PDB file of C-alpha atoms and ligand atoms in Angstrom:
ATOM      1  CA  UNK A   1     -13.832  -4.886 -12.288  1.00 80.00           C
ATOM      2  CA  UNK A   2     -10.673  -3.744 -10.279  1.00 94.00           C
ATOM      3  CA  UNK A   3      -9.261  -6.293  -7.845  1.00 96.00           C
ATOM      4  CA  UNK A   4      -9.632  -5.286  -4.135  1.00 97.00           C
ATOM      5  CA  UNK A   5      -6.097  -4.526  -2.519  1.00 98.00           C
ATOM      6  CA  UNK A   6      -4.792  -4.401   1.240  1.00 98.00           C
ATOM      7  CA  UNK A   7      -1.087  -3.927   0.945  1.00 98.00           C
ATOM      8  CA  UNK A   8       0.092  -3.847   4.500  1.00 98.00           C
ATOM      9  CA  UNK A   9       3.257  -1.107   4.575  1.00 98.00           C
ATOM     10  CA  UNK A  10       5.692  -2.505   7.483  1.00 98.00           C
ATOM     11  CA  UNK A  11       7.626   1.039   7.829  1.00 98.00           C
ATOM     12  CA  UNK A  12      10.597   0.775   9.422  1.00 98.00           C
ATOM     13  CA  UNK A  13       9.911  -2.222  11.639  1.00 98.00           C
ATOM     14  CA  UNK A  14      11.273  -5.908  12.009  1.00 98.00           C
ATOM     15  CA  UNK A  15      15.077  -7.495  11.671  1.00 98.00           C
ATOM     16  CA  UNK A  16      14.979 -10.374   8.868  1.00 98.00           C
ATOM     17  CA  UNK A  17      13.932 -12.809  11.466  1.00 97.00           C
ATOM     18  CA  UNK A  18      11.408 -11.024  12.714  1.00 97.00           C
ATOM     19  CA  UNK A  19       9.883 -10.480   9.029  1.00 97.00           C
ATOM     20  CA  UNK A  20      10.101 -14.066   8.195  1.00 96.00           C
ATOM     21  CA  UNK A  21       8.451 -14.956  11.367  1.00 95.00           C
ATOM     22  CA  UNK A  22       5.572 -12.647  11.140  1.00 96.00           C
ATOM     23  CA  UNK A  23       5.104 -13.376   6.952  1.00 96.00           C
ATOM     24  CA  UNK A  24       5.000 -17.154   8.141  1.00 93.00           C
ATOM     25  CA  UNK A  25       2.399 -16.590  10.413  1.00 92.00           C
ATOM     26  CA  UNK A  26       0.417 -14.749   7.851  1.00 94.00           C
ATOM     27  CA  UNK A  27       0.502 -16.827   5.849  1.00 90.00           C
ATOM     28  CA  UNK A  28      -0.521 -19.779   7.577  1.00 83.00           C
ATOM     29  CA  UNK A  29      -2.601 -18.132  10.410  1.00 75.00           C
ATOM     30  CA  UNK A  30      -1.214 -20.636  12.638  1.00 59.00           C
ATOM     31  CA  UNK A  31      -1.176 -17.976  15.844  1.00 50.00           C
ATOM     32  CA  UNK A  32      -4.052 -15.825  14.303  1.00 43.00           C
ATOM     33  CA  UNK A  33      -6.731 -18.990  14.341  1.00 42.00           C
ATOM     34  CA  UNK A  34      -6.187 -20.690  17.410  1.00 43.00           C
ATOM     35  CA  UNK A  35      -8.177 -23.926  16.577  1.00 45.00           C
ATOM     36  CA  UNK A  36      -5.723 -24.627  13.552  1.00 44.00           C
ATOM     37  CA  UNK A  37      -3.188 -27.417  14.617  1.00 48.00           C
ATOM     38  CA  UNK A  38      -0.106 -25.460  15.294  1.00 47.00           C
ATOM     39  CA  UNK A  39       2.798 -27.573  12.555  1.00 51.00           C
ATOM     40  CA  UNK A  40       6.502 -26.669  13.328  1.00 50.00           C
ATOM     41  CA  UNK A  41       8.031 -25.295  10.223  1.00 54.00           C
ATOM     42  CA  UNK A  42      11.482 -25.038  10.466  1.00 49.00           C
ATOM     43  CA  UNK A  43      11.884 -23.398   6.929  1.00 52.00           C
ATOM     44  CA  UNK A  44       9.591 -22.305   4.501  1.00 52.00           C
ATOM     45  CA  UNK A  45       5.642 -21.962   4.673  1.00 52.00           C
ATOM     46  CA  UNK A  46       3.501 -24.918   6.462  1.00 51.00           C
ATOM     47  CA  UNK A  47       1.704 -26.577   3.520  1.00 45.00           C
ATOM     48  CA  UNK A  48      -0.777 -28.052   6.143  1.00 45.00           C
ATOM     49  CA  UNK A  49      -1.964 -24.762   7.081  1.00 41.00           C
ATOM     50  CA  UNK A  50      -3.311 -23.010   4.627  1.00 40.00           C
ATOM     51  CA  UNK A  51      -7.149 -22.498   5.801  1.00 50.00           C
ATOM     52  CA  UNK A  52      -6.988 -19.974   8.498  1.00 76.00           C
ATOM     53  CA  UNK A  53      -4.334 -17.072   7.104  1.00 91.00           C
ATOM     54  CA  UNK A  54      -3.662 -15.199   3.672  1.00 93.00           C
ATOM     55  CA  UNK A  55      -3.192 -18.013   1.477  1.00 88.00           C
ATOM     56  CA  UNK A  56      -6.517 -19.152   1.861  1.00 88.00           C
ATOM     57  CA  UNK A  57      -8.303 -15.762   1.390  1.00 92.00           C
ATOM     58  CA  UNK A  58      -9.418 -15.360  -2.536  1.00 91.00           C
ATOM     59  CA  UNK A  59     -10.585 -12.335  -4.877  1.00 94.00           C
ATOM     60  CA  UNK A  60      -8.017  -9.299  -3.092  1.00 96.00           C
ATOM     61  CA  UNK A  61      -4.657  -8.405  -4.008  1.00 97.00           C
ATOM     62  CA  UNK A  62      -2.395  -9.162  -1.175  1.00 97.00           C
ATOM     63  CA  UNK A  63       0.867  -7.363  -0.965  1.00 98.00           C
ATOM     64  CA  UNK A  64       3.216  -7.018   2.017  1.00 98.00           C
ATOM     65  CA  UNK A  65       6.053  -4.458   1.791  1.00 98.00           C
ATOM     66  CA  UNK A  66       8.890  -4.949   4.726  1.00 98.00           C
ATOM     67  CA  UNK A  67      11.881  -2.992   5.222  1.00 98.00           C
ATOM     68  CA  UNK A  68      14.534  -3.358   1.722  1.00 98.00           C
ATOM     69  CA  UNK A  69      16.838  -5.811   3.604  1.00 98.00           C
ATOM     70  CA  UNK A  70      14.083  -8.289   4.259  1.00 98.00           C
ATOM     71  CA  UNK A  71      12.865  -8.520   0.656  1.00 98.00           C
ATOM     72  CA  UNK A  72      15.459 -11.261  -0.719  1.00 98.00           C
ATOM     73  CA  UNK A  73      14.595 -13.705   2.346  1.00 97.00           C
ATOM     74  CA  UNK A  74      10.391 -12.680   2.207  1.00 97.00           C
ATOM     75  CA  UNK A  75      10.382 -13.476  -1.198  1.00 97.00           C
ATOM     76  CA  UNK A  76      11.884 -16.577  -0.935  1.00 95.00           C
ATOM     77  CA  UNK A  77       9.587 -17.418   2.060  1.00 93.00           C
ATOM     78  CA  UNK A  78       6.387 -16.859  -0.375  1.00 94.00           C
ATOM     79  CA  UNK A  79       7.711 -17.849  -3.726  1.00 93.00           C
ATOM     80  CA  UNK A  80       4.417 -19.944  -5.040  1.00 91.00           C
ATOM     81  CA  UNK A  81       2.244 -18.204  -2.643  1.00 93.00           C
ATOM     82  CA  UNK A  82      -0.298 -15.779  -3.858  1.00 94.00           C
ATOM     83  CA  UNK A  83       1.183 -12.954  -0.909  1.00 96.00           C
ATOM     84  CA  UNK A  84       3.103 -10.635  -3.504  1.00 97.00           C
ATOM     85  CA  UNK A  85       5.982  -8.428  -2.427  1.00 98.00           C
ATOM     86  CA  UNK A  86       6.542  -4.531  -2.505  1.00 98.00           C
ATOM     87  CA  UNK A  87       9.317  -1.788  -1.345  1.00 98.00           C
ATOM     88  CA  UNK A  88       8.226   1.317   0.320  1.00 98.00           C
ATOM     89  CA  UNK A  89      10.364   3.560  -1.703  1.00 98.00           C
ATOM     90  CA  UNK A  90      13.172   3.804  -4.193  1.00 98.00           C
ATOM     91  CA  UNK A  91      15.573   6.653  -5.649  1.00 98.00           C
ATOM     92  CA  UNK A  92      15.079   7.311  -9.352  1.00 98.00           C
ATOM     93  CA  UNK A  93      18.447   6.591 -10.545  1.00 98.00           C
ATOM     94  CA  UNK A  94      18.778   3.342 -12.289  1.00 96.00           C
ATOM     95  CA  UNK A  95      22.668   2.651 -10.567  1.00 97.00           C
ATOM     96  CA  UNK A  96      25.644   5.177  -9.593  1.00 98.00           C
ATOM     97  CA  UNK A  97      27.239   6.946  -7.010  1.00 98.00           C
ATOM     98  CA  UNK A  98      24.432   7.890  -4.812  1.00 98.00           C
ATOM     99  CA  UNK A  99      25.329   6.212  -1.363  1.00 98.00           C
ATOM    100  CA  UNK A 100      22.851   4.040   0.445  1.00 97.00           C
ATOM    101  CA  UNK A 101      20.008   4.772  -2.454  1.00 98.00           C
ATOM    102  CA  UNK A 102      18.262   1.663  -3.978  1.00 98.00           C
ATOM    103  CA  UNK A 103      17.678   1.876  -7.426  1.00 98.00           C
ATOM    104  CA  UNK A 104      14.412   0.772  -9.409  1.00 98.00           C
ATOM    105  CA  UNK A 105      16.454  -1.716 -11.210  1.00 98.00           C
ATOM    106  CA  UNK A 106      17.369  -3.690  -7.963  1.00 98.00           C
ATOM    107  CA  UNK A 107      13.983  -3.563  -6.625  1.00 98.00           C
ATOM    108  CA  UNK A 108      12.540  -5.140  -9.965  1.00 98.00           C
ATOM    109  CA  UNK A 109      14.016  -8.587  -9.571  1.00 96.00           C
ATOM    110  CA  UNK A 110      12.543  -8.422  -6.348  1.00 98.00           C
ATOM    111  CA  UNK A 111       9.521  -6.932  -5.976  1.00 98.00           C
ATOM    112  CA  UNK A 112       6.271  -6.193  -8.144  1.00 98.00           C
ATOM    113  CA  UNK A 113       5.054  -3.414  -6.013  1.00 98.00           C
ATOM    114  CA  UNK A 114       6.588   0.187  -4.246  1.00 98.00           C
ATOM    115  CA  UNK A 115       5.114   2.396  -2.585  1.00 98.00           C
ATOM    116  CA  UNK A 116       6.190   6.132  -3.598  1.00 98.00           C
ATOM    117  CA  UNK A 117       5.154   9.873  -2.203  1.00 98.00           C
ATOM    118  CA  UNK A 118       4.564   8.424   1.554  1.00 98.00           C
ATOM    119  CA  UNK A 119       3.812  10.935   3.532  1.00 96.00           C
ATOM    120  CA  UNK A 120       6.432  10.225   6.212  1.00 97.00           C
ATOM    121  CA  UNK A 121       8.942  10.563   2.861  1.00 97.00           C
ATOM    122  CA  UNK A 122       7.608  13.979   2.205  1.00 96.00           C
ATOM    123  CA  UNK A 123       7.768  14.786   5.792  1.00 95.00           C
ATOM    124  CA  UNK A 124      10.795  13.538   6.868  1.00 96.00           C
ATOM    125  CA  UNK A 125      12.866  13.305   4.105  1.00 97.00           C
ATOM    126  CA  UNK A 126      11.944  16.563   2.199  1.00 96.00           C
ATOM    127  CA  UNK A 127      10.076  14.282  -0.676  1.00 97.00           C
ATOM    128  CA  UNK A 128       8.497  16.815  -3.166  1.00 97.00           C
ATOM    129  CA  UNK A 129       5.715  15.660  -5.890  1.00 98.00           C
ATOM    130  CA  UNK A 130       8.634  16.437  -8.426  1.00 98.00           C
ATOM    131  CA  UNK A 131      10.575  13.894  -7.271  1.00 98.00           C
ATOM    132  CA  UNK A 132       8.305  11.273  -6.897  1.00 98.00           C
ATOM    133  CA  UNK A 133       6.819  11.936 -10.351  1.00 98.00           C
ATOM    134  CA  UNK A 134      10.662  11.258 -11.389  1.00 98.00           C
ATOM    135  CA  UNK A 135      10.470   8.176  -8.700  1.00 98.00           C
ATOM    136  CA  UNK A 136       7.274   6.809 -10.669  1.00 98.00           C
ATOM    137  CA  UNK A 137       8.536   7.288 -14.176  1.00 98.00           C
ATOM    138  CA  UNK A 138      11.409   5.242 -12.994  1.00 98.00           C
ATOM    139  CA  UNK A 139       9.526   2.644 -11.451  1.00 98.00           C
ATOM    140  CA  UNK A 140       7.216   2.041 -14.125  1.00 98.00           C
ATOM    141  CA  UNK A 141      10.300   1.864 -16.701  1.00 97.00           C
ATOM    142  CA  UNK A 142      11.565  -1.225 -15.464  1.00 98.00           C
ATOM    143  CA  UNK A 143       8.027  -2.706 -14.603  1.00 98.00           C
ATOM    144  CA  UNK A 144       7.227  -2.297 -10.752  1.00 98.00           C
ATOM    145  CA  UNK A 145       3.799  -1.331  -9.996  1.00 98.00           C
ATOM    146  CA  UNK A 146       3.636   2.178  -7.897  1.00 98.00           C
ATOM    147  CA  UNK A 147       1.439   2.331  -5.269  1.00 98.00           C
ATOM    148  CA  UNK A 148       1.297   6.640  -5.208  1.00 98.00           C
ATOM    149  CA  UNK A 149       0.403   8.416  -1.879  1.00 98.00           C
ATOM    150  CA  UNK A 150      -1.415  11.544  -1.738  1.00 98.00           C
ATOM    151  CA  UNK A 151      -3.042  12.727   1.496  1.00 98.00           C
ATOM    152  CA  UNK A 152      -3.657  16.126   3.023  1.00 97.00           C
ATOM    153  CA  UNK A 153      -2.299  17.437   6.124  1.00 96.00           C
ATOM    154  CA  UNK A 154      -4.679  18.265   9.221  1.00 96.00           C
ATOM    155  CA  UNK A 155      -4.060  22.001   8.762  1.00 97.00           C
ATOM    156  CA  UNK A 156      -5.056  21.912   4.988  1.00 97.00           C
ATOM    157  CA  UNK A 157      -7.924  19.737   5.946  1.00 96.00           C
ATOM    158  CA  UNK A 158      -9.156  22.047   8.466  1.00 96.00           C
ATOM    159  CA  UNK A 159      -8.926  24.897   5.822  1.00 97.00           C
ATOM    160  CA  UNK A 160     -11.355  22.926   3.769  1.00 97.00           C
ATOM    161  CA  UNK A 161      -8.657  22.554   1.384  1.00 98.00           C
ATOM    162  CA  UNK A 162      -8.412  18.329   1.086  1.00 98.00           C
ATOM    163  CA  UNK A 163      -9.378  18.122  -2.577  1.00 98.00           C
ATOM    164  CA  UNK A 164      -6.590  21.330  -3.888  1.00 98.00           C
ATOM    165  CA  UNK A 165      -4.130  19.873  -1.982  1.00 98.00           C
ATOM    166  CA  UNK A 166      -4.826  16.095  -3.403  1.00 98.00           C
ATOM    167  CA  UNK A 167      -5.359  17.104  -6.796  1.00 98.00           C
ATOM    168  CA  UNK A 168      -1.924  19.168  -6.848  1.00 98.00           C
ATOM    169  CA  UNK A 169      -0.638  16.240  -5.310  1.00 98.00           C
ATOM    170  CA  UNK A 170      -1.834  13.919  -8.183  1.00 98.00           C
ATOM    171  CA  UNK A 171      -1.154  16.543 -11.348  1.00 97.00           C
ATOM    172  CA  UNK A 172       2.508  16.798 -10.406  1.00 98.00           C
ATOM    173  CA  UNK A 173       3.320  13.514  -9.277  1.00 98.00           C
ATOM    174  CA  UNK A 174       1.734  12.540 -12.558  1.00 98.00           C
ATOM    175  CA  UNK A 175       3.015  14.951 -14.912  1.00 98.00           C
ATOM    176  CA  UNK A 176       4.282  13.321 -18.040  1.00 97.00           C
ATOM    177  CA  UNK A 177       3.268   9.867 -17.403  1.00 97.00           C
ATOM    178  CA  UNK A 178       1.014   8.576 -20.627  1.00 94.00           C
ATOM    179  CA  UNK A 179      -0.353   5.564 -19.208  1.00 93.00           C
ATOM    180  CA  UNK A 180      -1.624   4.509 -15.741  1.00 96.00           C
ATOM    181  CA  UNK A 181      -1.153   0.751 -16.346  1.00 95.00           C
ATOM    182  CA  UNK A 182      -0.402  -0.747 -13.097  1.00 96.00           C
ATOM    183  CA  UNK A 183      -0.603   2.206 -10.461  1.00 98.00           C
ATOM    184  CA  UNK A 184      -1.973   2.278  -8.170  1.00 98.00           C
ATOM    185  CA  UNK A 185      -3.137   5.570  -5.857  1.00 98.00           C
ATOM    186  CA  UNK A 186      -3.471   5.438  -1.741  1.00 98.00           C
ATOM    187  CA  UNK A 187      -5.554   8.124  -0.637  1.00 98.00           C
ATOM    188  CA  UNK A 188      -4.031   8.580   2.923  1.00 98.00           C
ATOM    189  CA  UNK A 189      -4.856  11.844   4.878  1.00 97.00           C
ATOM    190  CA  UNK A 190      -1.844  12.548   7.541  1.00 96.00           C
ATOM    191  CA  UNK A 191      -3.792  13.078  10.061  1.00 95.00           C
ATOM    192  CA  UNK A 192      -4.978   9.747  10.278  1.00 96.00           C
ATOM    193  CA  UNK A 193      -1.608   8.151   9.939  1.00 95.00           C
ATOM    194  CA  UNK A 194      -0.639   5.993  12.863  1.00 93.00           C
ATOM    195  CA  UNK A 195      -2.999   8.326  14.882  1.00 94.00           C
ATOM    196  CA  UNK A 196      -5.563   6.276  15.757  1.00 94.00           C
ATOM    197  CA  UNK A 197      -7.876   8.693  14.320  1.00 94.00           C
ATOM    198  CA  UNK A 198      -9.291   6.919  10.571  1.00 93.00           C
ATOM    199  CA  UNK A 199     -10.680   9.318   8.380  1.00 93.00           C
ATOM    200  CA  UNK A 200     -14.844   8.360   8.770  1.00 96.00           C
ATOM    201  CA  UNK A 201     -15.938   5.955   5.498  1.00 97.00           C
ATOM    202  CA  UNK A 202     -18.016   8.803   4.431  1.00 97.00           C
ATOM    203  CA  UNK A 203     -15.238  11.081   4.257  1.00 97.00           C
ATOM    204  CA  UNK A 204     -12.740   8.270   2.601  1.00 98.00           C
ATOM    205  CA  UNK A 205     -15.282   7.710   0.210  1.00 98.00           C
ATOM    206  CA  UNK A 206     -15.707  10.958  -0.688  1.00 98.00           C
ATOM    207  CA  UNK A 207     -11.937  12.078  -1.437  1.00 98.00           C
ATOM    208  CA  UNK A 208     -11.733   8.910  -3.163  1.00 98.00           C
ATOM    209  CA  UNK A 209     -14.330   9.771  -5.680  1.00 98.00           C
ATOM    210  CA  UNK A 210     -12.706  12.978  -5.898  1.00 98.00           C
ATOM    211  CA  UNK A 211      -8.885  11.458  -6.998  1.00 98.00           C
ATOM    212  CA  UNK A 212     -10.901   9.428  -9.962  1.00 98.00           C
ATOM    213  CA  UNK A 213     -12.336  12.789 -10.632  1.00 97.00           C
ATOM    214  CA  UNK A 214      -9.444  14.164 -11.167  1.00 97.00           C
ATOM    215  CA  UNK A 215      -7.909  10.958 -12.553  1.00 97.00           C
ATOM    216  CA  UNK A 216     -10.902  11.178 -15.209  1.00 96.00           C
ATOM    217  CA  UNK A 217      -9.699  15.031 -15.921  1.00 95.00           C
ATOM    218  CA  UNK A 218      -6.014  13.893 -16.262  1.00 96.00           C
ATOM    219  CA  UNK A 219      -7.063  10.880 -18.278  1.00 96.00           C
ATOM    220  CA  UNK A 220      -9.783   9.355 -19.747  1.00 93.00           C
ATOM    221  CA  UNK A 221     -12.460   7.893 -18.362  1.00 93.00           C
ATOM    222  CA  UNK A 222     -11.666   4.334 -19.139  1.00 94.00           C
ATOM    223  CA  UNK A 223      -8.274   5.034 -17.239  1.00 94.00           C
ATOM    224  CA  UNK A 224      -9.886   6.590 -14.355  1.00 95.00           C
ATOM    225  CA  UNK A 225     -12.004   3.867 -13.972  1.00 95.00           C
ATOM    226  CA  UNK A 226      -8.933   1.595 -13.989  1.00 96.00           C
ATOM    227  CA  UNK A 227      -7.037   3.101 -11.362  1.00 97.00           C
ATOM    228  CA  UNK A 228      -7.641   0.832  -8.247  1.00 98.00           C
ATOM    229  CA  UNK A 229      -7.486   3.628  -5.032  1.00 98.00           C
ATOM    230  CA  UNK A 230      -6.982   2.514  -1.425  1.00 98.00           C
ATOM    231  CA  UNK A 231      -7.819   3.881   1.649  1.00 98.00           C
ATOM    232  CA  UNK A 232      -4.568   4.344   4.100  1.00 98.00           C
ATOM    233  CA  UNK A 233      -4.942   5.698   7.738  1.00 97.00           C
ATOM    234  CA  UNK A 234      -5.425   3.985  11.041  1.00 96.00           C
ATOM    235  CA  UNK A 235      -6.998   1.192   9.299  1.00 97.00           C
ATOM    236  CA  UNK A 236      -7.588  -1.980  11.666  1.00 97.00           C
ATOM    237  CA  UNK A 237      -9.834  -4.613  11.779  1.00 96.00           C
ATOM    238  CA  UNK A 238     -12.731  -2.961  13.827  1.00 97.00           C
ATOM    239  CA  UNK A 239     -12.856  -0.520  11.040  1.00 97.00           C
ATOM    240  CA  UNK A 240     -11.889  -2.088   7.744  1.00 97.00           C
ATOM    241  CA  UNK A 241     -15.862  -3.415   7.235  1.00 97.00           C
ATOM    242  CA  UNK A 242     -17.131   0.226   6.890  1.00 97.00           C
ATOM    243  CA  UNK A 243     -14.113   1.236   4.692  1.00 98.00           C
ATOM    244  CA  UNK A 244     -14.427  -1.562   2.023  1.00 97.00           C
ATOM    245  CA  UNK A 245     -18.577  -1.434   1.806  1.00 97.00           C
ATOM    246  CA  UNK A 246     -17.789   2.250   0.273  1.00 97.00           C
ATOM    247  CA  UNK A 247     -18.201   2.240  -3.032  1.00 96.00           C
ATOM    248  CA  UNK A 248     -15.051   4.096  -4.395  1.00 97.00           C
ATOM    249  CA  UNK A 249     -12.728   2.033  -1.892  1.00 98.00           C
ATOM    250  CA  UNK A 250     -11.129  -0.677  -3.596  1.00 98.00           C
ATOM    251  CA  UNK A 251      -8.895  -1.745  -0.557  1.00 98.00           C
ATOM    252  CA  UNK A 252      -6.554  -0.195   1.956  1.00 98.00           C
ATOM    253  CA  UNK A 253      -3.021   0.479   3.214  1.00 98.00           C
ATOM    254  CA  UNK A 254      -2.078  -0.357   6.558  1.00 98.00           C
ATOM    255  CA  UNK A 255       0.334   0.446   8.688  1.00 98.00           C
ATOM    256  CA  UNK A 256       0.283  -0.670  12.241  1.00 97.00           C
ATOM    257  CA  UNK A 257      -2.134  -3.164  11.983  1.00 97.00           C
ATOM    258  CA  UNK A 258      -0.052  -5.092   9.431  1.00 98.00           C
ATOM    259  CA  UNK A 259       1.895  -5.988  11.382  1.00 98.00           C
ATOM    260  CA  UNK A 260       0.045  -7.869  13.746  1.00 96.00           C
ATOM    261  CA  UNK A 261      -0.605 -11.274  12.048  1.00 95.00           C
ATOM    262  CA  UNK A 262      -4.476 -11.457  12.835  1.00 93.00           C
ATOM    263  CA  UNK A 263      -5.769  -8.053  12.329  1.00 95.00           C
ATOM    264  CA  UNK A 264      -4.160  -8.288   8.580  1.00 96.00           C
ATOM    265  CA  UNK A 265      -5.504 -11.169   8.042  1.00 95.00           C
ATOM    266  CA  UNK A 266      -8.678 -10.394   9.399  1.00 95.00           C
ATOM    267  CA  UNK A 267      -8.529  -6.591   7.251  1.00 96.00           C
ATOM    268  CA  UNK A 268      -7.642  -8.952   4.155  1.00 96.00           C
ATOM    269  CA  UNK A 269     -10.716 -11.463   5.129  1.00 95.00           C
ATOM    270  CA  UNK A 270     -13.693  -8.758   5.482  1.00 95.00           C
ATOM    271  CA  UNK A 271     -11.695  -7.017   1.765  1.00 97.00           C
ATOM    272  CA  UNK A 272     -12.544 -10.047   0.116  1.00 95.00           C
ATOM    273  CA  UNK A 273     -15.894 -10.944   1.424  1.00 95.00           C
ATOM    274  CA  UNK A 274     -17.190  -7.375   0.758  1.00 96.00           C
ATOM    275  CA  UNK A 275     -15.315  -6.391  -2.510  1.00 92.00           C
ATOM    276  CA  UNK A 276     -13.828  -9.326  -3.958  1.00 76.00           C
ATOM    277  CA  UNK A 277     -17.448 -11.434  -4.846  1.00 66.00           C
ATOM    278  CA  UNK A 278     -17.478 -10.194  -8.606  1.00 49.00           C
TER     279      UNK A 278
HETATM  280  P1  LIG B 301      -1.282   3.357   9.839  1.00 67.76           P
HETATM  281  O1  LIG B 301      -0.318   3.740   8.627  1.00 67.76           O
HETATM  282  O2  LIG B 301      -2.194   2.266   9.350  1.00 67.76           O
HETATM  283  O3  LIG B 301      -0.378   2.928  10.937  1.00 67.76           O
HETATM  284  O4  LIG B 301      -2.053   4.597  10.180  1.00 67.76           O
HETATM  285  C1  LIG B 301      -0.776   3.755   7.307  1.00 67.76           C
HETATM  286  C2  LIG B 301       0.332   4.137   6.376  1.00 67.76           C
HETATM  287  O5  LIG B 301       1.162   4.976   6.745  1.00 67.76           O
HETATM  288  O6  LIG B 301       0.426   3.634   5.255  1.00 67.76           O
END
């Protein structure tokens, strides 16, 4: 009923040429399926190519979100592809004096997706739920789909107190906001952020149920039920398999692994071949 997602969140990595280089070769696979004829392609996506990378993988959402100043040239790069684009954060303001900020309103006639509440925002850049519920509202207002991140810290999960701290997480950066349409939730723990260390499927599982829990509580049932949540944490290809055969795991968001052209294609490969048969 909900479509699988693996939105792959580039951070703060690649120049333009870089991202057009790698979102070519995810596309087309060319370097991650060595038997495929390798076709020069000066500009734009090799046509030729299509079996071996994204475009040719069915049934799963698949969203890549580069740095801001790579979005214009990416989406040009995929325009009538079925890779869709996304920003990994915006400021709340729709335009105005607030230096360097990127408002909602330029990000919607160029992406369908942001991510919001990151955990590296929260951390490094003093991001409360407050202000990503106001981030959210704003996002939704002119039409971009939030991907929300909510995710316990190791001390918190040590305390035994994962579900409190997620379910705070959720009620504020929710509060207000009538209708879910088009969020979607990443349940990423910190300690399992570029760590190396995934949380175990079990566990992923688990929390998961828990946010559509607490969705349901929020919500309704029907909207719960609606909500597509991803798993986000040191999520490669050796360990995507167990993720997506959970049951409450309807994709993932990777980091480090997306952007290496074969393991993202590969994460995006075993998504749809486990989830995306319905
Ligand atoms: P990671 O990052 O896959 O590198 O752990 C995930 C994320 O921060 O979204």
């Amino acid at each position: 009923m909900r479509t699988p997602m693996i939105a792959g969140n580039w951070k703060m990595n690649t120049t333009v040429d870089e991202a057009l280089a790698l979102v070519r070769e995810m596309h087309s696979g060319i370097h991650a399926a060595p038997h495929v004829d390798k076709v020069v392609c000066p500009a734009g996506i090799c046509l030729s190519d299509l079996e071996a990378g994204l475009e040719a993988i069915a049934n799963v959402d698949k969203v890549i979100c580069p740095p801001f100043v790579s979005l214009a040239s990416v989406k040009e790069i995929i325009k009538g592809s079925s890779i869709r684009l996304g920003a990994q954060n915006m400021y709340y303001e729709e335009k105005g004096a607030y230096t360097g900020e990127i408002s909602p309103l330029m990000l919607a006639s160029l992406c369908e997706f942001v991510i919001l509440g990151h955990s590296e925002r929260r951390q490094y850049f003093n991001e409360t739920s407050e202000i990503v519920n106001k981030k959210i509202k704003a996002a939704l207002a002119v039409g971009l789909k939030p991907i929300l991140c909510v995710g316990e810290r190791l001390e918190d999960n040590e305390a035994g107190r994962t579900e409190e701290v997620v379910a705070e997480q959720l009620s504020r950066s929710l509060a207000g906001i009538g209708s879910l349409e088009g969020l979607t939730v990443a349940y990423e723990p910190v300690w399992a952020i570029g760590t190396g260390r995934a949380a175990t499927a079990k566990q992923a599982n688990e929390t998961i149920g828990f946010i559509r829990h607490s969705l349901r509580r929020l919500y309704t049932g029907v909207v719960a039920e609606g909500v597509r949540i991803l798993y986000g944490g040191s999520v490669t290809a050796d360990n995507a398999a167990e993720l997506m055969k959970q049951p409450e795991i309807d994709g993932a968001l990777v980091g480090g692994a997306s952007l290496k052209a074969d393991q993202f294609i590969s994460i995006t490969k075993q998504a749809s071949e486990i989830k995306g048969s319905g």
